[in-house]
Short mmCIF file of N, CA and C in Angstrom, two decimals:
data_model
loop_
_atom_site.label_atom_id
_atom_site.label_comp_id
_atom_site.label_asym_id
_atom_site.label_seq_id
_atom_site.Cartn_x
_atom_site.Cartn_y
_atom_site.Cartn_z
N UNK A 2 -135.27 -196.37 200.81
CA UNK A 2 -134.91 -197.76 200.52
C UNK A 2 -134.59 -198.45 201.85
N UNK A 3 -134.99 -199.49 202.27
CA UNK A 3 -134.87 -200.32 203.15
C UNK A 3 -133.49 -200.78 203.61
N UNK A 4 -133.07 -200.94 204.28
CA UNK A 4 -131.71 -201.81 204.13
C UNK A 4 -131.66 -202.90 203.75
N UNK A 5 -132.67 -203.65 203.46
CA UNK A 5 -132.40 -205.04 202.99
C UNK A 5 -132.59 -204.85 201.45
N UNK A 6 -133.02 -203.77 201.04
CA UNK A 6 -133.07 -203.58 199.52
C UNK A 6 -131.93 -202.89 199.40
N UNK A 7 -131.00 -202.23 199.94
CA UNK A 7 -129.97 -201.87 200.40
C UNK A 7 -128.95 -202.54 199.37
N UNK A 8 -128.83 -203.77 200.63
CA UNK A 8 -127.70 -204.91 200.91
C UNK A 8 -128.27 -205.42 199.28
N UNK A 9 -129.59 -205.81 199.04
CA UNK A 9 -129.49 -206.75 197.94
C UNK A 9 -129.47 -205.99 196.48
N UNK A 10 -129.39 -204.42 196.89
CA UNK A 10 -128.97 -203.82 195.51
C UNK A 10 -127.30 -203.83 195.39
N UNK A 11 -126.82 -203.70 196.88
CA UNK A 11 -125.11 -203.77 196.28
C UNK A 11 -124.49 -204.91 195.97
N UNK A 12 -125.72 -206.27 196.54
CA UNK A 12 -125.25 -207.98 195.94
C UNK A 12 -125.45 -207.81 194.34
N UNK A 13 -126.34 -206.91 194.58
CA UNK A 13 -126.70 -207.68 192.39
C UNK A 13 -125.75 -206.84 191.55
N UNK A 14 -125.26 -205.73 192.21
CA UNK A 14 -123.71 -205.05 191.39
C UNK A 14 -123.17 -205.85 191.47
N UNK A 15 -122.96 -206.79 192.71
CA UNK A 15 -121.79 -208.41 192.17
C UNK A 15 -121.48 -209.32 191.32
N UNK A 16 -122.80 -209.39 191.48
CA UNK A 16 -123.88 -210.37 190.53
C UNK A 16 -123.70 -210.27 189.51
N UNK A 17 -124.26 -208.89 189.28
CA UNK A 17 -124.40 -208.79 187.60
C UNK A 17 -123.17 -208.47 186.95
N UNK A 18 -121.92 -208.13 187.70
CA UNK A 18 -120.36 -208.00 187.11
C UNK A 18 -119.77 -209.54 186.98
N UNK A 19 -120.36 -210.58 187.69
CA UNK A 19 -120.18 -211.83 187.70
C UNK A 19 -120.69 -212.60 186.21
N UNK A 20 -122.01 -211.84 186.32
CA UNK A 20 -122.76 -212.50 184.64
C UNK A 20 -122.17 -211.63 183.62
N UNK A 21 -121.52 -210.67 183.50
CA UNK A 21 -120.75 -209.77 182.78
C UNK A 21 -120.07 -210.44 181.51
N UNK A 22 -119.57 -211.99 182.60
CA UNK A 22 -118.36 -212.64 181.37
C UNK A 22 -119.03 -213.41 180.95
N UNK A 23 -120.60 -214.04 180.90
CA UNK A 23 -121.41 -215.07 180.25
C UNK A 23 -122.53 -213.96 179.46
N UNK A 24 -122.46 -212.97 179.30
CA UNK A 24 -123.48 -212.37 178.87
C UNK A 24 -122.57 -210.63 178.39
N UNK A 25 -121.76 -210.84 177.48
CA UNK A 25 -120.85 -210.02 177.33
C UNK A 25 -122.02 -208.72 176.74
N UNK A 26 -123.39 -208.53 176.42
CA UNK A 26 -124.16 -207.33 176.93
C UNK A 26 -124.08 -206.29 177.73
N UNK A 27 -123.88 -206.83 178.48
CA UNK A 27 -124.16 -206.30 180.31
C UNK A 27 -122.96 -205.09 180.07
N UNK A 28 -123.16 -203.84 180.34
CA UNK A 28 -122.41 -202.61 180.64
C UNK A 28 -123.10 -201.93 181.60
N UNK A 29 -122.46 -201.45 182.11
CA UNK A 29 -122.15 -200.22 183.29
C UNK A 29 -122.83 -199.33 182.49
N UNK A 30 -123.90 -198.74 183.59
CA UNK A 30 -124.35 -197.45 183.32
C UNK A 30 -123.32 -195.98 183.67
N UNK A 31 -123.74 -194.66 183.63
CA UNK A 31 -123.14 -193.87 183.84
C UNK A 31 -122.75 -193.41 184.37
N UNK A 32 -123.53 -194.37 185.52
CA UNK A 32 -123.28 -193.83 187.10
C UNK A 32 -122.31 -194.68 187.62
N UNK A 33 -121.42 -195.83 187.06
CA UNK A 33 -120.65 -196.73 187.46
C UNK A 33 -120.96 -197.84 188.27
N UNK A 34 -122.54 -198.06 187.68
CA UNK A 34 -123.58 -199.34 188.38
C UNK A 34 -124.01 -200.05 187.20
N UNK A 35 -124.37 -200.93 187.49
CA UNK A 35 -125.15 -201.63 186.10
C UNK A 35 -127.01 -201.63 186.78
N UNK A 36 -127.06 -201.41 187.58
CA UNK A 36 -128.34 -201.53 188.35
C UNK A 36 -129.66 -202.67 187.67
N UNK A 37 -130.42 -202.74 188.22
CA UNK A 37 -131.42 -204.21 188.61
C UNK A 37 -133.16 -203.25 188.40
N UNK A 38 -133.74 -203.21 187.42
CA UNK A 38 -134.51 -201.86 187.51
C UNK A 38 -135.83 -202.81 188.15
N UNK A 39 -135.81 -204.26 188.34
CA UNK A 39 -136.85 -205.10 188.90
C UNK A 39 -136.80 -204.91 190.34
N UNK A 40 -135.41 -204.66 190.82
CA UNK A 40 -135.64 -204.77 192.42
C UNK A 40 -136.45 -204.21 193.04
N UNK A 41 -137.24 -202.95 192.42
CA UNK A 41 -138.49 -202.01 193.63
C UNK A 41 -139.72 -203.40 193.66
N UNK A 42 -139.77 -204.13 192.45
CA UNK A 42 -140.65 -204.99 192.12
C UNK A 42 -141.24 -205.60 193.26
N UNK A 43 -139.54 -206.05 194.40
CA UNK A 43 -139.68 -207.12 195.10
C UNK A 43 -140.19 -206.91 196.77
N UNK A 44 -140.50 -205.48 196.69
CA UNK A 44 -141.03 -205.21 197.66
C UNK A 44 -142.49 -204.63 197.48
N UNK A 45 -142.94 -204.43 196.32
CA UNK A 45 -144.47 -203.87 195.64
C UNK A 45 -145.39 -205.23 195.28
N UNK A 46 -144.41 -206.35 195.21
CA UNK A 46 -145.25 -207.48 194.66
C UNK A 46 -145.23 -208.18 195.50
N UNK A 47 -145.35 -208.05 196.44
CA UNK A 47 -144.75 -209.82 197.42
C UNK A 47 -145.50 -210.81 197.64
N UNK A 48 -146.22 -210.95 196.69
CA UNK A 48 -146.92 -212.15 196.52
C UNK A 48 -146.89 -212.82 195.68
N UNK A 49 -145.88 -212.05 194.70
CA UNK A 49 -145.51 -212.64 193.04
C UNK A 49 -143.63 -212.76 193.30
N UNK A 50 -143.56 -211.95 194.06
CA UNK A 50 -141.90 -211.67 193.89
C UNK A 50 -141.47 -212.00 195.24
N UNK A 51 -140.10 -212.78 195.15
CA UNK A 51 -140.21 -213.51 196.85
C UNK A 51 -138.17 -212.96 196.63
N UNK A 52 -137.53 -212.65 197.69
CA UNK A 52 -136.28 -212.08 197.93
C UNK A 52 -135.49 -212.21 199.32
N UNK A 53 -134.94 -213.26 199.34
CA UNK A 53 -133.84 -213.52 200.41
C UNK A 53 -132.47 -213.47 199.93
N UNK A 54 -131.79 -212.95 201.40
CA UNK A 54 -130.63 -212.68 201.71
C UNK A 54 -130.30 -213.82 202.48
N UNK A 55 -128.70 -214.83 201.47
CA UNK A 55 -128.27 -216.00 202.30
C UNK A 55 -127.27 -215.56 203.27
N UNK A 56 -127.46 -216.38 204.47
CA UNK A 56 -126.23 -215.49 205.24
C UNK A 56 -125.11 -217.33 205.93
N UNK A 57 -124.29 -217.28 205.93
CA UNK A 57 -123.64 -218.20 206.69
C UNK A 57 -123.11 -217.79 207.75
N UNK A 58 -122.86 -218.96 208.95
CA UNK A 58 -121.95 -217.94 209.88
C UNK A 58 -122.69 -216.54 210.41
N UNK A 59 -123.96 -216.24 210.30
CA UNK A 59 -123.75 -214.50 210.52
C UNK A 59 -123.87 -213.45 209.46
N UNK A 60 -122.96 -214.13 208.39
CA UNK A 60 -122.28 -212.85 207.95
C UNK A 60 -122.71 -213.23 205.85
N UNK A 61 -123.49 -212.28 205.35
CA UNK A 61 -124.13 -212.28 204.09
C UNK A 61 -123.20 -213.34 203.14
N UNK A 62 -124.02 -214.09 202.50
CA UNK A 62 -123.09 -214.85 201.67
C UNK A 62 -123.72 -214.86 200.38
N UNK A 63 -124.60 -214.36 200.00
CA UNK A 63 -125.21 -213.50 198.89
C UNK A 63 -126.72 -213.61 198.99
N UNK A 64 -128.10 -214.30 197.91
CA UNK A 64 -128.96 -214.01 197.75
C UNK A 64 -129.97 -214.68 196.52
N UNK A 65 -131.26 -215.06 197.04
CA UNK A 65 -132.03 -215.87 195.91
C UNK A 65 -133.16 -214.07 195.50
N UNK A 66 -133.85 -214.21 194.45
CA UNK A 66 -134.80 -213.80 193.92
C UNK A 66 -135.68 -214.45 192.77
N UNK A 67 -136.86 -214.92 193.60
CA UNK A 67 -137.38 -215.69 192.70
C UNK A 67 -138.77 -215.40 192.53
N UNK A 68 -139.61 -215.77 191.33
CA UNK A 68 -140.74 -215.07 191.38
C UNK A 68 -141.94 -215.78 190.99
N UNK A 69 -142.85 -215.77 191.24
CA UNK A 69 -144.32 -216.26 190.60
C UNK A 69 -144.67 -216.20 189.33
N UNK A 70 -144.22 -216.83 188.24
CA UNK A 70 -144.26 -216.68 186.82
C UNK A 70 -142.95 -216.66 186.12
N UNK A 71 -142.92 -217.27 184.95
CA UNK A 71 -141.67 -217.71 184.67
C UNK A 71 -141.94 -217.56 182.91
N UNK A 72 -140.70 -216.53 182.31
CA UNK A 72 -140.68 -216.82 180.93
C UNK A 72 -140.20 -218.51 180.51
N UNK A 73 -140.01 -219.11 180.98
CA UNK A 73 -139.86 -220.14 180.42
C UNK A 73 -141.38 -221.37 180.57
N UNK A 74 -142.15 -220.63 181.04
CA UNK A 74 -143.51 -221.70 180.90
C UNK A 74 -144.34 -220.38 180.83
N UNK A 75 -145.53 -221.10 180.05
CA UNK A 75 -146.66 -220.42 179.87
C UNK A 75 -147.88 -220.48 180.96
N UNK A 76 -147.76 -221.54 182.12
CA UNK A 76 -148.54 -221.45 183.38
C UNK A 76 -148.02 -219.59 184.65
N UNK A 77 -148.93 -218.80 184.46
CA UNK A 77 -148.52 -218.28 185.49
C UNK A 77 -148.03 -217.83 186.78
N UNK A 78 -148.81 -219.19 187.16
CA UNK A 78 -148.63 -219.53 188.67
C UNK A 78 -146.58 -220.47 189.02
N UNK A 79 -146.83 -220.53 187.62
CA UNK A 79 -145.09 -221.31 187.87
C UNK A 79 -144.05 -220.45 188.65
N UNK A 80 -143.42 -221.12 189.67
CA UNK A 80 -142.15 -220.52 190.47
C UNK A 80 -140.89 -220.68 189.67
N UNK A 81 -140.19 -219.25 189.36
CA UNK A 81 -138.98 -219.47 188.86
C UNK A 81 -137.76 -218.95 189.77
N UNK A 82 -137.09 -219.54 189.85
CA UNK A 82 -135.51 -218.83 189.99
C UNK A 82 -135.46 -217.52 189.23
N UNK A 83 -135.20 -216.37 189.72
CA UNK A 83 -135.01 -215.51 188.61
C UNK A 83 -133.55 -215.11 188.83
N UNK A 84 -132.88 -214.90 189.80
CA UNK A 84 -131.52 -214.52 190.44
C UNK A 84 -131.11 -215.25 191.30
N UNK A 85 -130.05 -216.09 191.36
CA UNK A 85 -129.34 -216.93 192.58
C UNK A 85 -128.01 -216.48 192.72
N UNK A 86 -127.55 -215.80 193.79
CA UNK A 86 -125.81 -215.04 194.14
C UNK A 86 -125.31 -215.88 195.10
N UNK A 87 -124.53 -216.73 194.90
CA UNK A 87 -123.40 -217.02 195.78
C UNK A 87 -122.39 -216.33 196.02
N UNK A 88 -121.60 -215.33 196.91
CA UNK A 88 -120.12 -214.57 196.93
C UNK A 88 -119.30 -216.11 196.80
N UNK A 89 -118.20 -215.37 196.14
CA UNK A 89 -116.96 -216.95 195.48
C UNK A 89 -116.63 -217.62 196.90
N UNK A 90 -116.20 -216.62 198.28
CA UNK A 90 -115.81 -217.33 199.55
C UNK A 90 -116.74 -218.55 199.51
N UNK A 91 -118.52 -218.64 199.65
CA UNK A 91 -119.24 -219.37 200.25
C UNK A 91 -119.29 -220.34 198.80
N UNK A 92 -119.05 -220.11 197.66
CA UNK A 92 -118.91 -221.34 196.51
C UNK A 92 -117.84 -222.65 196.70
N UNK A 93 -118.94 -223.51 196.93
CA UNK A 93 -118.46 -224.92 197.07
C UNK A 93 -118.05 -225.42 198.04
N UNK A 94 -118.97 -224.78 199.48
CA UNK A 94 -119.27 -224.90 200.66
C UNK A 94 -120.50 -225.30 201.04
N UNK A 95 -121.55 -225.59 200.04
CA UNK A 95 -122.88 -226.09 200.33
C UNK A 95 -123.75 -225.42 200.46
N UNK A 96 -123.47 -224.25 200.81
CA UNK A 96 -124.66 -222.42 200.86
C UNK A 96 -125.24 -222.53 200.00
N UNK A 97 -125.29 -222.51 198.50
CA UNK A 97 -125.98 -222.59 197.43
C UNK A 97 -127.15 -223.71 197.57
N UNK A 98 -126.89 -224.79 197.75
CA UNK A 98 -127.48 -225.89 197.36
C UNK A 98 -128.50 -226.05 198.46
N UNK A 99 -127.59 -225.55 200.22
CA UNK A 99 -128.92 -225.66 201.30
C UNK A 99 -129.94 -224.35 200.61
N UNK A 100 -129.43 -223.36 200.41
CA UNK A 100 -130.21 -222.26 199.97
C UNK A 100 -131.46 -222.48 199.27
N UNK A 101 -131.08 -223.62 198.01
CA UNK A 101 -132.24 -223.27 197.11
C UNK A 101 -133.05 -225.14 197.52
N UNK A 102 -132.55 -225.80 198.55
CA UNK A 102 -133.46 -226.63 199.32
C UNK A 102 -134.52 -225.65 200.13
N UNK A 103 -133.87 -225.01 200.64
CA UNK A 103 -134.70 -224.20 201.39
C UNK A 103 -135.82 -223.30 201.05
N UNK A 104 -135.36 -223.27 199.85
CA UNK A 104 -136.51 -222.13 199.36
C UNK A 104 -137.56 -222.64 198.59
N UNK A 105 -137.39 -224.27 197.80
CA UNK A 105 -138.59 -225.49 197.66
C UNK A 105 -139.12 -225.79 198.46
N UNK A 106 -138.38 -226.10 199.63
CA UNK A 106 -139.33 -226.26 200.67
C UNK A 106 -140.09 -225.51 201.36
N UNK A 107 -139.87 -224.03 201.36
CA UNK A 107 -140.57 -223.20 202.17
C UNK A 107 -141.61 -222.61 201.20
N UNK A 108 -141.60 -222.82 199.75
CA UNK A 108 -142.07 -222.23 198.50
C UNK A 108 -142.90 -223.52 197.66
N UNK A 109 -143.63 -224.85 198.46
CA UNK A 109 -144.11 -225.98 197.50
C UNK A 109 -144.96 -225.05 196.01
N UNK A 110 -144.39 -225.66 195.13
CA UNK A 110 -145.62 -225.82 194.05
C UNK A 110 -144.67 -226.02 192.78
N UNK A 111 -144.94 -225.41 191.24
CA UNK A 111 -144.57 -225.96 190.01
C UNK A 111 -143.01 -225.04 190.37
N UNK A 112 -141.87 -225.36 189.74
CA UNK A 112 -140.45 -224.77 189.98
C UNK A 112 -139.49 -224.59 188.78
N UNK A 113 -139.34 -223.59 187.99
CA UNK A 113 -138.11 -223.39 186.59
C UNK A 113 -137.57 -222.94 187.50
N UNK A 114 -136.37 -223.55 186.33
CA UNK A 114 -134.65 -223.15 186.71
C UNK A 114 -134.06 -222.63 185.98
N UNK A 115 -133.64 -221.72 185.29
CA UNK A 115 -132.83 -221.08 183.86
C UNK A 115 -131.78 -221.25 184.07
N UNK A 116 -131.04 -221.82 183.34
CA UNK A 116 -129.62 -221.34 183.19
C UNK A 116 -128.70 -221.16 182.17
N UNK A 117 -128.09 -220.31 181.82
CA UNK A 117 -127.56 -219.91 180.29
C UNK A 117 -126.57 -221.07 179.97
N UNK A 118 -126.32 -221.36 179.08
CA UNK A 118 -125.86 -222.42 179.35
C UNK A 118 -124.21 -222.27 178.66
N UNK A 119 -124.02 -221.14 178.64
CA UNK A 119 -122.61 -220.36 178.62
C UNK A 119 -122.02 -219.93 180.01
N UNK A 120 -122.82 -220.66 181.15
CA UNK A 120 -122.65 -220.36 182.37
C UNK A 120 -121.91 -221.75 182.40
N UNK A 121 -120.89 -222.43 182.40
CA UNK A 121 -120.78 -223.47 182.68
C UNK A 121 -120.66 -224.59 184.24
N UNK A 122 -120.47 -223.15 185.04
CA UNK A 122 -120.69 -223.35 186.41
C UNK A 122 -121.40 -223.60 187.31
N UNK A 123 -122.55 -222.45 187.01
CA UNK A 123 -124.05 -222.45 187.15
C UNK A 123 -124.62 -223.72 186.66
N UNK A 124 -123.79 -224.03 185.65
CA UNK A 124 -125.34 -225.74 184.92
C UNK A 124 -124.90 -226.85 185.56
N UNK A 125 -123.72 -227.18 185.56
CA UNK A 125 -123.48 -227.93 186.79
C UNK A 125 -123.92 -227.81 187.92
N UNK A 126 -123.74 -226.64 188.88
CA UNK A 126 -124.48 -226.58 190.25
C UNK A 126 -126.32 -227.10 189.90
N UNK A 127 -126.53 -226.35 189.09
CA UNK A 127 -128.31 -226.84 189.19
C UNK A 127 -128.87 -228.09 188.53
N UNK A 128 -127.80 -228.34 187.48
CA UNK A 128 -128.19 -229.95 187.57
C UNK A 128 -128.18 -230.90 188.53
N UNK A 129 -126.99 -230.59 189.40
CA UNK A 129 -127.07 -231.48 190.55
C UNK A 129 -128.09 -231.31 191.73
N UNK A 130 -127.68 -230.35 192.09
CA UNK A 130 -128.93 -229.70 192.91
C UNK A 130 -130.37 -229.79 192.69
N UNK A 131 -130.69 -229.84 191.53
CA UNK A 131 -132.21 -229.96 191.23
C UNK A 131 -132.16 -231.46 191.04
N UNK A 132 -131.26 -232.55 190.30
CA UNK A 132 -131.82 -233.72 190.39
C UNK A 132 -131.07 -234.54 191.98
N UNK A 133 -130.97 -234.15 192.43
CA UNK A 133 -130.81 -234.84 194.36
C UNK A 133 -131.88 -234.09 194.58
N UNK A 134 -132.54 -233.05 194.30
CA UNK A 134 -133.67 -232.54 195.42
C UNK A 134 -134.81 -233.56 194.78
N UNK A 135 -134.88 -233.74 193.86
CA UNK A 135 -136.20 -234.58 193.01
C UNK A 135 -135.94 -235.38 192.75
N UNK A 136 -134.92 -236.25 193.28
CA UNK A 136 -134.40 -238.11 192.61
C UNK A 136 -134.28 -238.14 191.53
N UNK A 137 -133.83 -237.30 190.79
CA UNK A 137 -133.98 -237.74 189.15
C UNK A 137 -135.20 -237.02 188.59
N UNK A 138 -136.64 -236.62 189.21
CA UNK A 138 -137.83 -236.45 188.68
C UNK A 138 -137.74 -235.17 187.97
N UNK A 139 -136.78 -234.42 187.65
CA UNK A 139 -137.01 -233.11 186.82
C UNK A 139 -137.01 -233.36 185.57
N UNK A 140 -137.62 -232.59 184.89
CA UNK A 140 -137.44 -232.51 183.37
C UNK A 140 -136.24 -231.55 182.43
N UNK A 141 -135.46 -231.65 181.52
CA UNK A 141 -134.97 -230.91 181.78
C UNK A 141 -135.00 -230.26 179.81
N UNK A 142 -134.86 -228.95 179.40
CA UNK A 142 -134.99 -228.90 177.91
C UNK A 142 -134.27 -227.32 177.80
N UNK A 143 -134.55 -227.28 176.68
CA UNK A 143 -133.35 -226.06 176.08
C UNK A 143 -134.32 -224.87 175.34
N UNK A 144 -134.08 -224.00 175.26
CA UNK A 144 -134.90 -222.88 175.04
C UNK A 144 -133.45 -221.72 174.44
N UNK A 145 -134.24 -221.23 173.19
CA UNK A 145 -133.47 -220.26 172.24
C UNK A 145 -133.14 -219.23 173.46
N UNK A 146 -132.14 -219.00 172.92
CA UNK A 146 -131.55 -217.46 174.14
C UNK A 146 -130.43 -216.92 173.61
N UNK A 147 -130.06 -215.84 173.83
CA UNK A 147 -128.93 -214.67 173.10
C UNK A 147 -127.90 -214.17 173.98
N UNK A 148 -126.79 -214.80 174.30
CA UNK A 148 -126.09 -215.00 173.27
C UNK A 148 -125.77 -216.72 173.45
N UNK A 149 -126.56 -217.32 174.11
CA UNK A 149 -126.50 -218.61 174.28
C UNK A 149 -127.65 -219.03 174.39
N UNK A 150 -128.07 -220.67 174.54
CA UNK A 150 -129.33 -220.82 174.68
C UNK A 150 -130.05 -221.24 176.17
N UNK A 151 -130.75 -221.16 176.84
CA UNK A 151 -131.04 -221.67 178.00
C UNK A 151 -131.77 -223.10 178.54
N UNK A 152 -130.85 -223.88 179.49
CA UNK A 152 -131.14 -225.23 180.24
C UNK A 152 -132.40 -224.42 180.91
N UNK A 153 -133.40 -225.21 181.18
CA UNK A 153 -135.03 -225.41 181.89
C UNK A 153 -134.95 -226.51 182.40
N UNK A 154 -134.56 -226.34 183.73
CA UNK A 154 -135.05 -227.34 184.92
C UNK A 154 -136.67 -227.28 185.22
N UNK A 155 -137.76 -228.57 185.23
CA UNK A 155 -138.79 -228.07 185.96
C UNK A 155 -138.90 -229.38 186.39
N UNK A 156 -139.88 -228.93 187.61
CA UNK A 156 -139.81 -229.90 188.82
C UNK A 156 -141.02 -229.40 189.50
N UNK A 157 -141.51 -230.48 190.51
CA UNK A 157 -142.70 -229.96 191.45
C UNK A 157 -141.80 -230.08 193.24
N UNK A 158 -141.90 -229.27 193.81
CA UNK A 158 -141.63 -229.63 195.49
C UNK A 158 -143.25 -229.57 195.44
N UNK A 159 -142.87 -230.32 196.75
CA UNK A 159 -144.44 -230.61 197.80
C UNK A 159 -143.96 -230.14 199.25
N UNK A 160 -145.08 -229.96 199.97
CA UNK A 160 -145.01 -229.68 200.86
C UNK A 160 -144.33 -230.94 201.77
N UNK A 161 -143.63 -230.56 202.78
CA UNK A 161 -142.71 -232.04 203.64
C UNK A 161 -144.24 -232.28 204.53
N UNK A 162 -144.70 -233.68 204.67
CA UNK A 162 -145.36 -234.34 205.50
C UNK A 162 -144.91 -234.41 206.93
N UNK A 163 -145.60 -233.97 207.75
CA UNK A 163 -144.98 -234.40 209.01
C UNK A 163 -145.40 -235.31 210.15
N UNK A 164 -145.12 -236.68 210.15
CA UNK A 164 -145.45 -237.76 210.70
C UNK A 164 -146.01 -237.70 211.93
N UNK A 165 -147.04 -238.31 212.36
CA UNK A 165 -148.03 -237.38 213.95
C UNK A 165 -147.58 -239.04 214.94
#
């Protein structure tokens, strides 16, 4: 295992103890991990499966995983959010929000956003965040989900023009 698959397998033990209280499912395996059985994914697919580590300062401040195809649309080629980790220090310091600017912009094309909507934290951050990145231009709709139902952000980035 790599170290950067490393670092982003001991972020998503964060992670996923974080979604623990919106998704009261989620248990610990036997080994005292809840483990991520997609993460080998993100180094076998990398042309479907895209995986950064946010760092501020230097120093890790968690992590996007997002991928080429999205259960929430039936286009394949659609970019979804599949995992976004902020650690609580870097929440509501702006890390999140440059993060997932950054990753429209470096990633143009079609863009879902999931969010459970028992997350009440999470739907706030990406409502805002997705409508300042698109002026308003996202769409936004609700989709059946267990044990809540899920917000669908979609949106297009474009590539930034650069004036000659």
């Amino acid at each position: 295992m790599s170290s950067d698959a490393l670092l982003l397998s001991n972020l998503l033990e964060l992670y996923i103890h974080d979604l623990s209280d919106v998704f009261p499912g989620i248990e610990l395996r036997a080994d005292g991990r809840f483990g991520y059985d997609k993460l080998p994914l993100y180094g076998s697919e990398r042309d479907r499966r895209f995986a950064f580590v946010l760092r501020c300062g230097g120093r890790v401040a968690g992590f996007v995983l997002a991928t080429r195809g999205s259960p929430a649309a039936a286009d394949p080629d659609v970019l979804d959010i599949a995992e976004f980790f902020v650690l609580r220090r870097y929440r509501r310091s702006g890390v999140g929000r440059r993060a997932a600017v950054l990753l429209w912009q470096r990633i143009p094309g079609k863009w879902t956003v999931r969010v459970s909507e028992g997350n009440a934290a999470a739907l706030e951050f990406w409502r805002g965040v997705v409508a300042e990145f698109t002026n308003g231009a996202a769409t936004e709709s609700t989709r059946p989900g267990q044990p809540h139902a899920w917000r669908v952000f979609s949106f297009e980035s474009v590539p930034e023009r650069v004036a000659l």
